[in-house]
Amino acid sequence: MKANRWNPLTICLIFVAALAARAASESPAPPKLRLSGEVRPVGYTAELTVVPERDTFNGAVTIDLQFARRASFLWLHGHGLTVTNAYLQQDGRQISATALAGGEEFLGFKFEHSVASGKARLRISYSGAMSDKDFSGLFRRQQGGQWYAATQMEATWARRVFPCFDEPAFKVPWRLTLHVKQEHTALANTTAVSETNEPAGMKCVRFAVTRPLPSYLLAVVVGPFERLDLGTAGRKNTPVRIFAPRGRAAEAAFASGAIPDLLRRLEDYYGIPYPYEKLDQVAVPQFPGAMENAGLIIYDETILLSPPARETIEFKRGCADVCTHEMAHQWFGDLVTMAWWDDIWLNEAFATWITPKIVDAWKPEWRANLDQSLATIGAANADSLVNARRIRQPIQTQVDIDNAFDGITYSKGAAVLGMFESWIGKETFRKGIQAYLKRHAWENATTTDFLKSLNQAARQDIASAFSTFLDQPGIPLVSAEVQDAAGASPGLLLSQRRYLPVGSSGDPQGSWRVPLRLRYQSGGREKQIGRLMVDRQENMLLKTEPPGLEWLLLNRDGAGYYVVAYRGDLLRKLLQLDAQCLSPAERISIVHSLTASVRSGDILLGEALPLHAKLLRDSERRVVTLAAGALERAREIVPEELMPNYRHFVRATLDPLLKDASWQTPPGETEDARLQRLSLLALSARKGEDSRLIEEAKRFALAWLADRQALAPDAADAVLEVAAQYADGALFDKLLSEAKSAQDPSDRQRLIRALGACNDLALAQRALEALAAREFPAVDSIALLQALSSRIETRSQTYDYLKRHYDAVVAALPGELFFWYLPMLAWRFDEPEWREDVNAFFKGKPVELTGGPRILAQVSESIALNHAFKQAQQRSLAEFLKTQ
Ligand SMILES: [Zn+2]
């Protein structure tokens, strides 16, 4: 572990405290990020009055405090709250307190008399806002004429609901009371202990005191929800319930079958019963994701609900994944909480890593672990940027907290966990995890604590190797070169450096302690070796028999977080190998080696494409997905005059695989075969412009618009996208009108995504105008922008529209958290002038407040890399296409 970096904020806080002591009559400047810790909360008692029809709420909070020293001023976190009354009680004395705003994130309380060290109790009455668009703090949504309210506190939004110590290390019990309409359901982290009617049609619901919780895990839900009791589950017979918006409880059928089983499997892995007294899962309209609030998990409705007859494969797998992820947090994050946001990977990487393990045990045929392998490749790409975060990036500003919830934290973190799990063995790793959770239950912990538990379980130093992946950015590139291949003991020269794409300005001199697991075959016999690579260059001897080395694989089980550069003919041998010799995860890692080598310019695209075309025949769907992705991405740099050749190449490659396949499901088709068929059909239609498939898609889309039964649910996404891509005005009108009026939220989302696929610029313009006119729910606007900006046909237009209608587009987004997303619309540009344009346009815009500076730097870098890639690979691609 590296020592914590010097933190200038500490100095600021000391300075602030000194000012407060010297001049009690003056208000000190607010802290920059963190509270001083000189006053700590011991527990909260909070009451909220929540009527979802209103856009404000009222609150009263009593905080039991412990003052380390005499004070006349106290800073708490608070955002957008209007304090109406505040006073402090100490030793029977009541001291009035004046509230002062401290910038955006703090509320100050100036006491009439100074407060002695020791215990005191602060009482604050206040009001706050409930947005119908934003989802930070306490928010509200309308559906079917009914209003619902719910909360999202992570990362730093509890301060929008309560004046509080809004940092994860302040982990204390909370006692909540809600005042709501008598006909409404009111939920919080614990069970209700009493419910009494109040005047004006209201009722008071009191909840049991919570176990110690950080503010970011508090949750409240209010509205006309329907309840589905799942009975009890797990070792302690925990009551499990699902809540759905009115009239939709039947749509929780799949989730209700999955959740109890997944919960039991999590308990078995952790060796600790589910930690809380109840487990509620709530589907909320228009919520971008899911949140692991202790005992009260909140999901977007499309994750948890689907009409049973219209469940898609994607829905079922997504639902099981997200439910497992959020339930896994009840231990990793809730029971044991990271002490500060620099260790958020202890929550997110763990929940991401354990999800496929649990889902695989429940539904082995889904092979969820292979989806994780694809996510790892996505993270590896992000990690190749000079501006990539580290898994443990120091947190010095609010923006650093916003940035921390990225693919590096989730997927790279999960991949690194998986690598060390396979290195020390599954059972040893599990022992380390169980010891860590037991040792720090109900408390906070750090990476150091976790690595200590792992070292003890493994009886060896794992931490020093682990830390090389946590505390520096980048993915190692391990090169393997066989020397003296004909000899009896050929040498294997291994070298490591940072993987960088062509055109990168990054320093390749990174150094990791890489747990290498390799296997090779000679004389028909396989040998396996594990080796911790420590130096930049290492030699090892292979034991071979005549006629020599047959093949060598450097990333056994695909479990390592590194890219392999196979030198000489090693890669060719692996690609020619009978697929049975390699596991699907290993074949995925080999395709990753190939795509990474193309990206770094070490293999020419024109030489790689025929290899990818061959890989489309692999028996593993994810290998096909990667190969198809390579074909699709090549489109980005096809010279215009060679587009007919490109289309011909795509069709000629796919036609033999698709034969007479259509959008209709053939009898007896497996789920994996269906997913593969639909994705290849879509590729042939979208990139190969297969007119038969396009016309068929348009017909099916029209039929689906009239009758949802006209098309298998799994085919709807691909069919609508292809139809929209080639839509004329009449079809587009129908899709747009249905997107605005669709009752089923999943249908609405797929229609909006489809609108983002249209090629016609005039139609794309209309989609953007509908977005800016706020004709779609804010949460879906992101998906539309993402779809339009991902396509070469509509990319410039989308960015241009954003520039000309910036305020309207921003107003259509679900709040400031998504401002950082806007520069991402320029991610795929590949001409240098766009870099200047993007940087100039976003300068001074609010994106800079919400993670924007790093995102802007990443976008700028990405544009430069795209340009370099085009320079490096376009000629080779053109030469290849000319032969097609
Ligand atoms: Zn999570």
Coordinates of C-alpha atoms in Angstrom, one line a residue, residues 189-696:
N189 CA -34.8 0.6 6.2
T190 CA -36.4 -1.2 9.2
T191 CA -39.9 -2.5 9.9
A192 CA -42.7 -0.2 11.0
V193 CA -43.3 -0.5 14.8
S194 CA -46.4 1.6 14.9
E195 CA -48.9 3.3 12.6
T196 CA -51.4 5.9 13.9
N197 CA -53.8 8.1 12.1
E198 CA -53.3 11.9 12.2
P199 CA -55.6 14.8 11.1
A200 CA -56.1 15.7 7.5
G201 CA -56.0 12.2 6.2
M202 CA -52.4 11.7 7.3
K203 CA -50.8 8.9 9.4
C204 CA -47.6 8.6 11.4
V205 CA -45.5 5.5 10.7
R206 CA -42.7 4.9 13.2
F207 CA -39.8 2.5 12.3
A208 CA -37.6 0.4 14.4
V209 CA -34.1 1.9 15.1
T210 CA -31.6 0.8 12.5
R211 CA -28.3 -1.0 13.0
P212 CA -25.4 1.4 12.5
L213 CA -25.7 2.9 9.0
P214 CA -23.9 5.6 7.1
S215 CA -26.1 8.3 5.8
Y216 CA -25.8 7.1 2.2
L217 CA -27.6 3.9 3.0
L218 CA -30.7 5.5 4.4
A219 CA -33.9 5.1 2.4
V220 CA -37.5 6.1 2.3
V221 CA -40.2 5.1 -0.1
V222 CA -43.8 6.5 -0.1
G223 CA -46.7 6.0 -2.5
P224 CA -49.6 3.8 -3.6
F225 CA -47.5 0.7 -4.0
E226 CA -48.7 -2.9 -4.2
R227 CA -47.1 -5.5 -2.0
L228 CA -46.0 -9.0 -2.9
D229 CA -45.1 -11.1 0.1
L230 CA -42.5 -13.7 -0.7
G231 CA -42.6 -15.3 2.8
T232 CA -39.3 -15.7 4.5
A233 CA -35.9 -16.7 3.1
G234 CA -32.4 -17.4 4.4
R235 CA -30.9 -18.7 7.6
K236 CA -32.7 -16.3 9.8
N237 CA -36.1 -16.5 8.0
T238 CA -35.9 -13.0 6.8
P239 CA -39.2 -11.6 5.6
V240 CA -38.9 -10.8 1.9
R241 CA -41.3 -8.5 0.0
I242 CA -41.5 -6.8 -3.4
F243 CA -43.3 -3.5 -3.9
A244 CA -44.5 -2.4 -7.3
P245 CA -46.4 0.7 -8.5
R246 CA -50.1 0.3 -8.3
G247 CA -51.6 -2.5 -10.5
R248 CA -48.2 -4.0 -11.4
A249 CA -47.5 -6.6 -8.6
A250 CA -48.0 -9.5 -11.1
E251 CA -45.1 -8.2 -13.1
A252 CA -42.7 -9.2 -10.3
A253 CA -43.2 -12.9 -11.0
F254 CA -39.6 -13.5 -12.2
A255 CA -38.0 -11.5 -9.5
S256 CA -40.0 -13.2 -6.8
G257 CA -38.8 -16.6 -8.0
A258 CA -35.2 -15.5 -8.1
I259 CA -34.6 -13.4 -5.0
P260 CA -35.1 -16.0 -2.2
D261 CA -32.8 -18.4 -4.0
L262 CA -30.1 -15.9 -4.7
L263 CA -30.2 -14.6 -1.2
R264 CA -29.6 -18.1 0.2
R265 CA -26.6 -18.6 -2.1
L266 CA -25.1 -15.3 -0.9
E267 CA -25.5 -16.3 2.7
D268 CA -23.8 -19.6 1.9
Y269 CA -20.9 -17.8 0.3
Y270 CA -20.4 -15.3 3.0
G271 CA -21.0 -17.7 5.8
I272 CA -23.0 -15.0 7.5
P273 CA -26.8 -14.7 7.6
Y274 CA -28.4 -11.8 5.9
P275 CA -27.6 -9.0 8.3
Y276 CA -30.9 -7.1 8.5
E277 CA -34.4 -7.8 9.9
K278 CA -36.2 -7.6 6.6
L279 CA -35.5 -7.4 2.9
D280 CA -37.8 -5.1 0.8
Q281 CA -37.3 -4.7 -2.9
V282 CA -39.1 -1.7 -4.5
A283 CA -39.7 -0.9 -8.1
V284 CA -39.8 2.8 -8.7
P285 CA -40.7 4.5 -11.9
Q286 CA -37.9 6.3 -13.9
F287 CA -35.0 5.6 -11.7
P288 CA -31.6 5.2 -13.4
G289 CA -30.4 1.9 -11.9
A290 CA -30.6 0.3 -8.5
M291 CA -29.5 1.1 -5.0
E292 CA -28.5 -1.2 -2.1
N293 CA -30.1 0.7 0.8
A294 CA -29.9 -1.6 3.8
G295 CA -33.1 -3.6 4.0
L296 CA -34.8 -1.5 1.3
I297 CA -33.3 -2.0 -2.1
I298 CA -34.7 0.4 -4.8
Y299 CA -34.7 -0.5 -8.5
D300 CA -35.9 1.1 -11.7
E301 CA -39.1 -0.6 -12.5
T302 CA -37.7 -2.0 -15.8
I303 CA -35.1 -4.0 -13.9
L304 CA -37.6 -5.7 -11.5
L305 CA -40.8 -5.8 -13.4
S306 CA -42.0 -7.3 -16.7
P307 CA -45.4 -8.8 -17.7
P308 CA -44.7 -12.5 -17.4
A309 CA -45.6 -13.2 -21.0
R310 CA -43.2 -10.6 -22.3
E311 CA -40.1 -11.4 -20.2
T312 CA -37.1 -11.3 -22.5
I313 CA -33.8 -13.2 -22.0
E314 CA -32.1 -9.9 -21.4
F315 CA -34.7 -9.0 -18.7
K316 CA -34.3 -12.2 -16.8
R317 CA -30.5 -12.2 -16.8
G318 CA -30.4 -8.5 -16.0
C319 CA -32.9 -8.8 -13.2
A320 CA -31.0 -11.7 -11.6
D321 CA -27.7 -9.8 -12.0
V322 CA -28.9 -6.6 -10.5
C323 CA -30.8 -8.2 -7.7
T324 CA -27.7 -10.3 -6.8
H325 CA -25.5 -7.2 -7.0
E326 CA -27.7 -5.2 -4.7
M327 CA -28.2 -8.0 -2.3
A328 CA -24.4 -8.7 -2.2
H329 CA -24.0 -5.2 -1.0
Q330 CA -26.0 -5.9 2.1
W331 CA -22.7 -7.5 3.3
F332 CA -20.2 -5.6 1.2
G333 CA -21.0 -2.0 1.7
D334 CA -23.8 -2.2 4.3
L335 CA -22.6 -4.6 7.0
V336 CA -19.0 -3.5 6.4
T337 CA -18.7 0.0 5.0
M338 CA -15.7 1.6 3.4
A339 CA -14.3 4.3 5.6
W340 CA -14.0 6.8 2.7
W341 CA -14.9 7.0 -0.9
D342 CA -11.4 6.1 -2.1
D343 CA -12.3 2.6 -1.1
I344 CA -15.6 2.4 -2.9
W345 CA -14.2 -0.5 -4.9
L346 CA -14.6 -2.5 -1.7
N347 CA -18.3 -2.2 -2.4
E348 CA -18.7 -2.1 -6.1
A349 CA -15.9 -4.4 -7.3
F350 CA -17.0 -7.0 -4.8
A351 CA -20.7 -6.8 -5.7
T352 CA -19.7 -7.0 -9.4
W353 CA -17.3 -9.9 -8.9
I354 CA -19.6 -12.0 -6.8
T355 CA -22.6 -11.6 -9.0
P356 CA -21.7 -14.1 -11.8
K357 CA -20.5 -16.6 -9.1
I358 CA -23.9 -16.6 -7.5
V359 CA -25.9 -16.4 -10.7
D360 CA -23.8 -19.2 -12.2
A361 CA -24.6 -21.5 -9.3
W362 CA -28.3 -20.7 -9.7
K363 CA -28.5 -20.9 -13.6
P364 CA -25.4 -22.6 -14.8
E365 CA -26.7 -22.6 -18.4
W366 CA -26.5 -18.8 -18.5
R367 CA -22.7 -18.8 -17.9
A368 CA -22.8 -15.4 -16.4
N369 CA -19.0 -15.5 -15.7
L370 CA -18.4 -15.1 -19.5
D371 CA -20.4 -11.9 -19.5
Q372 CA -18.1 -10.7 -16.8
S373 CA -15.2 -11.5 -19.1
L374 CA -16.7 -9.2 -21.7
A375 CA -17.1 -6.5 -19.1
T376 CA -13.4 -6.9 -18.2
I377 CA -12.4 -6.2 -21.8
G378 CA -14.5 -3.0 -21.7
A379 CA -12.7 -2.0 -18.5
A380 CA -9.3 -2.8 -20.0
N381 CA -10.1 -0.5 -22.9
A382 CA -11.0 2.3 -20.5
D383 CA -7.9 1.5 -18.5
S384 CA -5.6 2.1 -21.6
L385 CA -6.3 5.8 -21.4
V386 CA -3.7 8.1 -19.8
N387 CA -6.5 9.8 -18.0
A388 CA -7.9 6.5 -16.6
R389 CA -8.5 6.5 -12.8
R390 CA -6.9 4.0 -10.5
I391 CA -9.1 1.6 -8.7
R392 CA -8.1 3.4 -5.5
Q393 CA -8.0 7.0 -6.8
P394 CA -7.4 9.5 -4.0
I395 CA -10.5 11.5 -3.3
Q396 CA -9.7 15.2 -2.9
T397 CA -12.8 16.9 -4.3
Q398 CA -16.5 16.3 -4.8
V399 CA -15.8 15.6 -8.5
D400 CA -13.4 12.8 -7.5
I401 CA -16.4 11.1 -5.7
D402 CA -18.6 11.5 -8.8
N403 CA -15.8 9.9 -10.9
A404 CA -15.4 7.0 -8.6
F405 CA -18.4 5.1 -9.8
D406 CA -16.9 4.1 -13.2
G407 CA -16.0 0.9 -15.1
I408 CA -12.5 0.9 -13.4
T409 CA -14.1 0.6 -9.9
Y410 CA -16.7 -1.9 -11.0
S411 CA -15.3 -4.1 -13.7
K412 CA -11.5 -3.7 -13.4
G413 CA -11.9 -4.1 -9.6
A414 CA -14.0 -7.3 -10.2
A415 CA -11.4 -8.6 -12.6
V416 CA -8.5 -8.0 -10.2
L417 CA -10.4 -9.8 -7.4
G418 CA -11.0 -12.7 -9.8
M419 CA -7.3 -12.8 -10.7
F420 CA -6.2 -13.1 -7.1
E421 CA -9.0 -15.5 -6.3
S422 CA -7.7 -17.9 -9.0
W423 CA -4.1 -17.3 -7.8
I424 CA -4.6 -18.3 -4.2
G425 CA -7.6 -20.6 -4.8
K426 CA -11.3 -20.2 -4.4
E427 CA -11.6 -21.6 -0.9
T428 CA -8.7 -19.6 0.5
F429 CA -10.0 -16.5 -1.0
R430 CA -13.4 -17.1 0.5
K431 CA -11.9 -17.7 3.9
G432 CA -10.2 -14.3 3.6
I433 CA -13.5 -12.6 2.7
Q434 CA -15.4 -14.3 5.5
A435 CA -12.7 -13.3 8.0
Y436 CA -12.8 -9.7 6.8
L437 CA -16.6 -9.4 7.0
K438 CA -16.7 -11.0 10.5
R439 CA -13.9 -8.8 11.8
H440 CA -15.4 -5.6 10.6
A441 CA -19.1 -6.3 10.9
W442 CA -21.3 -3.2 11.6
E443 CA -18.2 -1.0 11.2
N444 CA -16.0 0.7 8.6
A445 CA -13.0 -0.9 7.0
T446 CA -10.3 -0.1 4.4
T447 CA -8.4 -1.8 1.7
T448 CA -5.6 -2.4 4.2
D449 CA -8.0 -4.3 6.4
F450 CA -9.2 -6.4 3.5
L451 CA -5.7 -7.2 2.2
K452 CA -4.6 -8.1 5.8
S453 CA -7.4 -10.7 5.9
L454 CA -6.4 -12.0 2.6
N455 CA -2.7 -12.3 3.6
Q456 CA -3.7 -14.2 6.7
A457 CA -6.0 -16.6 4.8
A458 CA -3.4 -17.3 2.1
R459 CA -0.5 -17.4 4.6
Q460 CA 1.6 -15.4 2.2
D461 CA 1.9 -11.8 1.1
I462 CA -0.8 -11.2 -1.5
A463 CA -1.2 -7.5 -0.6
S464 CA 1.9 -6.2 -2.3
A465 CA 1.0 -7.8 -5.6
F466 CA -2.7 -6.8 -5.2
S467 CA -1.7 -3.2 -4.5
T468 CA 0.1 -2.8 -7.8
F469 CA -3.3 -3.2 -9.5
L470 CA -5.1 -1.0 -7.0
D471 CA -2.8 2.0 -6.8
Q472 CA -1.7 2.6 -10.4
P473 CA -3.8 3.0 -13.5
G474 CA -3.4 0.9 -16.6
I475 CA -3.5 -2.8 -17.6
P476 CA -0.2 -4.7 -18.0
L477 CA 0.8 -5.9 -21.4
V478 CA 2.7 -9.1 -20.9
S479 CA 4.7 -10.2 -24.0
A480 CA 5.6 -13.8 -24.5
E481 CA 8.3 -14.8 -26.9
V482 CA 9.7 -18.4 -27.3
Q483 CA 13.4 -18.6 -27.8
D484 CA 15.2 -21.6 -29.1
A485 CA 11.9 -23.2 -30.0
A486 CA 13.6 -26.3 -31.6
G487 CA 15.6 -27.1 -28.5
A488 CA 14.6 -29.6 -25.7
S489 CA 14.2 -26.8 -23.2
P490 CA 13.1 -23.7 -25.1
G491 CA 13.2 -20.4 -23.2
L492 CA 10.2 -18.2 -22.7
L493 CA 11.1 -14.6 -22.5
L494 CA 8.4 -12.6 -20.7
S495 CA 8.3 -8.9 -20.5
Q496 CA 5.8 -6.4 -19.0
R497 CA 4.9 -2.8 -19.6
R498 CA 1.7 -0.7 -19.7
Y499 CA -0.6 -1.5 -22.6
L500 CA -1.1 1.6 -24.7
P501 CA -3.1 2.1 -27.9
V502 CA -1.5 3.5 -31.0
G503 CA -1.0 7.2 -30.7
S504 CA -1.1 7.2 -26.9
S505 CA 1.1 9.8 -25.1
G506 CA 1.3 7.6 -22.1
D507 CA 4.4 6.3 -20.4
P508 CA 4.7 2.5 -21.0
Q509 CA 7.0 2.0 -18.0
G510 CA 4.4 0.7 -15.5
S511 CA 5.4 -2.3 -13.4
W512 CA 3.1 -4.8 -11.7
R513 CA 3.5 -8.0 -9.8
V514 CA 1.5 -10.1 -12.2
P515 CA 0.1 -13.5 -11.1
L516 CA 0.7 -15.4 -14.4
R517 CA -0.9 -18.7 -15.0
L518 CA 0.2 -20.4 -18.2
R519 CA -0.3 -23.7 -19.9
Y520 CA 1.4 -25.2 -22.9
Q521 CA 1.4 -28.5 -24.8
S522 CA 4.2 -30.5 -26.1
G523 CA 4.3 -34.1 -27.2
G524 CA 0.5 -34.2 -26.8
R525 CA 1.0 -33.6 -23.0
E526 CA -0.2 -30.4 -21.3
K527 CA 1.8 -28.6 -18.6
Q528 CA 0.7 -25.8 -16.3
I529 CA 2.8 -23.2 -14.5
G530 CA 1.9 -20.4 -12.1
R531 CA 4.4 -17.6 -11.6
L532 CA 4.3 -14.3 -10.0
M533 CA 6.0 -12.0 -12.5
V534 CA 7.9 -9.3 -10.5
D535 CA 10.5 -7.9 -12.9
R536 CA 10.1 -6.1 -16.2
Q537 CA 11.7 -9.0 -18.0
E538 CA 12.0 -12.6 -16.9
N539 CA 13.1 -15.8 -18.5
M540 CA 11.8 -19.2 -17.8
L541 CA 12.4 -22.6 -19.3
L542 CA 9.7 -24.8 -20.8
K543 CA 10.0 -28.5 -20.8
T544 CA 9.2 -29.8 -24.2
E545 CA 9.3 -33.1 -26.1
P546 CA 9.8 -33.7 -29.7
P547 CA 8.6 -32.3 -32.0
G548 CA 8.6 -29.2 -29.7
L549 CA 6.1 -26.7 -28.4
E550 CA 2.7 -27.2 -29.9
W551 CA 1.0 -24.2 -28.3
L552 CA 1.3 -21.9 -25.3
L553 CA -1.4 -20.0 -23.5
L554 CA -0.5 -17.3 -21.1
N555 CA -3.8 -16.5 -19.4
R556 CA -5.2 -19.7 -18.1
D557 CA -9.0 -19.6 -17.6
G558 CA -8.8 -16.0 -18.9
A559 CA -8.6 -15.1 -15.2
G560 CA -5.7 -12.6 -15.4
Y561 CA -6.1 -8.9 -15.7
Y562 CA -3.5 -8.4 -18.3
V563 CA -3.3 -8.3 -22.1
V564 CA -1.0 -10.9 -23.7
A565 CA 1.1 -10.0 -26.7
Y566 CA 1.9 -13.3 -28.3
R567 CA 5.1 -12.9 -30.3
G568 CA 6.2 -15.0 -33.2
D569 CA 3.6 -17.6 -34.3
L570 CA 2.2 -18.1 -30.8
L571 CA -1.1 -16.2 -31.5
R572 CA -1.5 -17.9 -34.9
K573 CA -1.1 -21.4 -33.2
L574 CA -3.8 -20.5 -30.6
L575 CA -6.2 -19.3 -33.2
Q576 CA -5.7 -22.5 -35.3
L577 CA -6.1 -24.7 -32.3
D578 CA -9.1 -26.9 -32.0
A579 CA -11.6 -24.9 -29.9
Q580 CA -12.0 -27.9 -27.5
C581 CA -8.4 -27.4 -26.3
L582 CA -9.3 -24.0 -24.8
S583 CA -12.1 -23.0 -22.5
P584 CA -14.6 -20.3 -23.6
A585 CA -13.0 -17.8 -21.2
E586 CA -9.6 -18.5 -22.7
R587 CA -10.9 -18.1 -26.2
I588 CA -12.3 -14.7 -25.1
S589 CA -8.9 -13.7 -23.8
I590 CA -7.3 -14.7 -27.1
V591 CA -9.7 -12.5 -29.0
H592 CA -8.9 -9.7 -26.6
S593 CA -5.2 -10.2 -27.4
L594 CA -6.0 -9.9 -31.1
T595 CA -8.2 -6.8 -30.8
A596 CA -5.7 -5.1 -28.4
S597 CA -2.9 -5.8 -30.9
V598 CA -5.0 -4.1 -33.6
R599 CA -5.6 -1.1 -31.3
S600 CA -2.0 -0.8 -30.5
G601 CA -1.0 -1.0 -34.2
D602 CA 1.0 -4.3 -33.7
I603 CA -1.4 -6.2 -36.0
L604 CA -2.8 -4.6 -39.1
L605 CA -6.6 -4.4 -39.3
G606 CA -6.6 -5.8 -42.8
E607 CA -4.9 -8.9 -41.5
A608 CA -7.1 -9.2 -38.4
L609 CA -10.5 -8.9 -40.1
P610 CA -10.3 -12.3 -41.8
L611 CA -9.3 -13.8 -38.4
H612 CA -12.4 -12.2 -36.8
A613 CA -14.5 -13.4 -39.7
K614 CA -13.4 -16.9 -38.8
L615 CA -14.0 -16.4 -35.1
L616 CA -17.7 -15.7 -36.0
R617 CA -18.0 -19.5 -36.3
D618 CA -16.9 -20.1 -32.7
S619 CA -19.3 -22.2 -30.6
E620 CA -19.2 -19.6 -27.8
R621 CA -21.6 -16.7 -28.2
R622 CA -19.3 -14.2 -26.5
V623 CA -16.4 -15.0 -28.8
V624 CA -18.8 -14.3 -31.7
T625 CA -19.9 -11.1 -30.0
L626 CA -16.3 -9.9 -29.8
A627 CA -15.6 -10.8 -33.4
A628 CA -18.8 -9.2 -34.6
G629 CA -17.9 -6.1 -32.7
A630 CA -14.6 -5.9 -34.5
L631 CA -16.4 -6.1 -37.9
E632 CA -18.8 -3.4 -36.7
R633 CA -16.1 -1.1 -35.4
A634 CA -14.1 -1.3 -38.7
R635 CA -17.0 0.7 -40.2
E636 CA -15.7 3.8 -38.4
I637 CA -12.7 4.1 -40.7
V638 CA -13.9 2.7 -44.0
P639 CA -13.2 5.2 -46.8
E640 CA -16.5 6.3 -48.3
E641 CA -15.6 4.9 -51.8
L642 CA -15.1 1.5 -50.3
M643 CA -18.4 1.3 -48.4
P644 CA -19.9 -1.1 -51.1
N645 CA -16.9 -3.4 -50.5
Y646 CA -17.4 -3.2 -46.7
R647 CA -21.1 -4.0 -47.0
H648 CA -20.2 -6.9 -49.3
F649 CA -17.6 -8.2 -46.9
V650 CA -20.1 -8.1 -44.0
R651 CA -22.8 -9.9 -46.0
A652 CA -20.4 -12.4 -47.5
T653 CA -19.2 -13.2 -44.0
L654 CA -22.6 -13.4 -42.3
D655 CA -24.8 -15.0 -45.0
P656 CA -23.3 -18.5 -44.7
L657 CA -23.8 -18.3 -40.9
L658 CA -27.3 -16.9 -41.1
K659 CA -28.5 -19.0 -44.0
D660 CA -32.3 -18.5 -44.0
A661 CA -32.5 -17.1 -40.5
S662 CA -35.2 -14.6 -39.9
W663 CA -36.5 -12.4 -37.1
Q664 CA -38.9 -15.1 -36.1
T665 CA -37.9 -17.7 -33.5
P666 CA -37.4 -21.2 -34.9
P667 CA -38.7 -24.0 -32.8
G668 CA -36.4 -25.5 -30.2
E669 CA -33.9 -22.7 -30.3
T670 CA -31.8 -22.3 -27.1
E671 CA -31.5 -18.9 -25.4
D672 CA -27.9 -18.4 -26.4
A673 CA -28.6 -19.4 -30.0
R674 CA -31.4 -16.8 -30.1
L675 CA -29.3 -14.0 -28.7
Q676 CA -26.6 -14.8 -31.3
R677 CA -29.0 -15.1 -34.2
L678 CA -30.6 -11.7 -33.4
S679 CA -27.3 -10.0 -33.0
L680 CA -25.9 -11.3 -36.3
L681 CA -29.1 -10.5 -38.1
A682 CA -29.0 -7.0 -36.7
L683 CA -25.3 -6.7 -37.8
S684 CA -26.1 -7.9 -41.3
A685 CA -29.0 -5.5 -41.6
R686 CA -27.3 -2.5 -40.1
K687 CA -23.9 -2.8 -41.6
G688 CA -24.4 -5.1 -44.5
E689 CA -27.7 -3.4 -45.5
D690 CA -29.4 -6.7 -46.2
S691 CA -32.6 -5.5 -47.9
R692 CA -34.6 -8.7 -47.1
L693 CA -33.9 -8.3 -43.4
I694 CA -34.6 -4.6 -43.5
E695 CA -38.0 -5.0 -45.2
E696 CA -38.9 -7.8 -42.9

